[in-house]
């Protein structure tokens, strides 16, 4: 099922997928949907995509609510996909616990909501 959509640097829509039960590890994709064309896989190998966002350089950031099956209760994960698509690289798991969304701020930092369904939820700021 689609969980997130963003517009890419090329003007196409990019859609992140959360697969259904039993949430197979590596079974979720990011699809590119250009006007007048059917969806095609842009990046694959994810498990539980919750949000996606492009950086200014065209790198796609993929946020997973959990890197294993949702039933396992493991940490979330942050991935990067190079411009043009292909295989992603996991760049962060700790301290991501059930993250809910990500957004680049005007300062260039990446902001991630962490533990959003709990009273002690957080907004994490990442800058490289």
GROMACS .gro file of C-alpha atoms in nm:
model
  128
    1UNK     CA    1   0.000   0.000   0.000
    2UNK     CA    2   0.135   0.350  -0.071
    3UNK     CA    3   0.245   0.537   0.240
    4UNK     CA    4   0.417   0.845   0.103
    5UNK     CA    5   0.458   1.046  -0.213
    6UNK     CA    6   0.697   1.323  -0.312
    7UNK     CA    7   0.782   1.506  -0.632
    8UNK     CA    8   1.130   1.433  -0.762
    9UNK     CA    9   1.377   1.673  -0.921
   10UNK     CA   10   1.254   1.555  -1.263
   11UNK     CA   11   0.891   1.648  -1.186
   12UNK     CA   12   0.773   1.286  -1.159
   13UNK     CA   13   0.596   1.153  -0.851
   14UNK     CA   14   0.775   0.901  -0.631
   15UNK     CA   15   0.570   0.666  -0.415
   16UNK     CA   16   0.693   0.466  -0.115
   17UNK     CA   17   0.534   0.131  -0.037
   18UNK     CA   18   0.445  -0.051   0.283
   19UNK     CA   19   0.377  -0.413   0.196
   20UNK     CA   20   0.097  -0.603   0.363
   21UNK     CA   21   0.117  -0.876   0.622
   22UNK     CA   22   0.355  -1.052   0.685
   23UNK     CA   23   0.573  -0.751   0.584
   24UNK     CA   24   0.846  -0.944   0.398
   25UNK     CA   25   1.197  -0.814   0.456
   26UNK     CA   26   1.322  -0.645   0.139
   27UNK     CA   27   0.979  -0.660  -0.029
   28UNK     CA   28   0.894  -0.287  -0.045
   29UNK     CA   29   0.981  -0.053  -0.333
   30UNK     CA   30   0.988   0.311  -0.430
   31UNK     CA   31   0.805   0.368  -0.758
   32UNK     CA   32   0.855   0.648  -1.010
   33UNK     CA   33   0.529   0.762  -1.172
   34UNK     CA   34   0.566   1.005  -1.462
   35UNK     CA   35   0.266   1.175  -1.622
   36UNK     CA   36   0.106   0.949  -1.880
   37UNK     CA   37   0.319   0.648  -1.787
   38UNK     CA   38   0.272   0.351  -1.560
   39UNK     CA   39   0.472   0.313  -1.240
   40UNK     CA   40   0.821   0.165  -1.255
   41UNK     CA   41   1.046   0.055  -0.972
   42UNK     CA   42   1.297   0.329  -0.890
   43UNK     CA   43   1.454   0.161  -0.585
   44UNK     CA   44   1.393  -0.173  -0.413
   45UNK     CA   45   1.498  -0.382  -0.117
   46UNK     CA   46   1.315  -0.197   0.160
   47UNK     CA   47   1.079  -0.343   0.417
   48UNK     CA   48   0.848  -0.084   0.579
   49UNK     CA   49   0.870   0.254   0.403
   50UNK     CA   50   0.701   0.535   0.595
   51UNK     CA   51   0.840   0.846   0.418
   52UNK     CA   52   1.066   0.957   0.132
   53UNK     CA   53   1.225   1.290   0.043
   54UNK     CA   54   1.476   1.414  -0.216
   55UNK     CA   55   1.783   1.616  -0.121
   56UNK     CA   56   1.892   1.909  -0.337
   57UNK     CA   57   2.158   1.690  -0.503
   58UNK     CA   58   1.895   1.436  -0.621
   59UNK     CA   59   1.969   1.174  -0.356
   60UNK     CA   60   1.652   1.007  -0.233
   61UNK     CA   61   1.620   0.953   0.143
   62UNK     CA   62   1.400   0.662   0.246
   63UNK     CA   63   1.271   0.628   0.602
   64UNK     CA   64   1.152   0.291   0.731
   65UNK     CA   65   0.932   0.257   1.039
   66UNK     CA   66   1.106  -0.078   1.101
   67UNK     CA   67   1.392  -0.244   0.914
   68UNK     CA   68   1.261  -0.594   0.985
   69UNK     CA   69   0.904  -0.714   0.981
   70UNK     CA   70   0.671  -0.481   1.171
   71UNK     CA   71   0.593  -0.782   1.388
   72UNK     CA   72   0.958  -0.803   1.502
   73UNK     CA   73   0.953  -0.455   1.659
   74UNK     CA   74   1.307  -0.366   1.554
   75UNK     CA   75   1.453  -0.021   1.492
   76UNK     CA   76   1.364   0.203   1.203
   77UNK     CA   77   1.611   0.281   0.929
   78UNK     CA   78   1.725   0.565   0.707
   79UNK     CA   79   1.852   0.486   0.358
   80UNK     CA   80   1.993   0.684   0.068
   81UNK     CA   81   1.937   0.604  -0.300
   82UNK     CA   82   2.168   0.768  -0.555
   83UNK     CA   83   2.028   0.999  -0.823
   84UNK     CA   84   1.880   0.785  -1.101
   85UNK     CA   85   1.769   0.508  -0.864
   86UNK     CA   86   1.900   0.164  -0.788
   87UNK     CA   87   2.016   0.002  -0.469
   88UNK     CA   88   1.987   0.189  -0.143
   89UNK     CA   89   2.245   0.218   0.133
   90UNK     CA   90   2.134   0.207   0.496
   91UNK     CA   91   2.297   0.499   0.676
   92UNK     CA   92   2.122   0.500   1.015
   93UNK     CA   93   1.922   0.275   1.247
   94UNK     CA   94   2.005   0.388   1.600
   95UNK     CA   95   1.827   0.587   1.757
   96UNK     CA   96   1.530   0.546   1.520
   97UNK     CA   97   1.230   0.394   1.700
   98UNK     CA   98   0.907   0.388   1.499
   99UNK     CA   99   0.998   0.704   1.304
  100UNK     CA  100   0.708   0.878   1.137
  101UNK     CA  101   0.840   1.126   0.882
  102UNK     CA  102   1.132   1.323   0.746
  103UNK     CA  103   1.183   1.663   0.587
  104UNK     CA  104   1.476   1.877   0.483
  105UNK     CA  105   1.476   2.214   0.657
  106UNK     CA  106   1.577   2.548   0.510
  107UNK     CA  107   1.907   2.507   0.695
  108UNK     CA  108   1.985   2.193   0.489
  109UNK     CA  109   1.952   1.961   0.789
  110UNK     CA  110   1.731   1.654   0.777
  111UNK     CA  111   1.459   1.640   1.043
  112UNK     CA  112   1.301   1.308   1.147
  113UNK     CA  113   1.010   1.249   1.382
  114UNK     CA  114   1.099   0.971   1.624
  115UNK     CA  115   0.860   0.789   1.859
  116UNK     CA  116   0.570   1.001   1.723
  117UNK     CA  117   0.298   0.789   1.882
  118UNK     CA  118   0.450   0.809   2.232
  119UNK     CA  119   0.432   1.094   2.487
  120UNK     CA  120   0.812   1.136   2.476
  121UNK     CA  121   0.824   1.173   2.097
  122UNK     CA  122   1.118   1.357   1.944
  123UNK     CA  123   1.227   1.554   1.642
  124UNK     CA  124   1.581   1.455   1.548
  125UNK     CA  125   1.806   1.693   1.354
  126UNK     CA  126   2.071   1.539   1.131
  127UNK     CA  127   2.327   1.740   0.943
  128UNK     CA  128   2.640   1.614   0.779
   0.00000   0.00000   0.00000
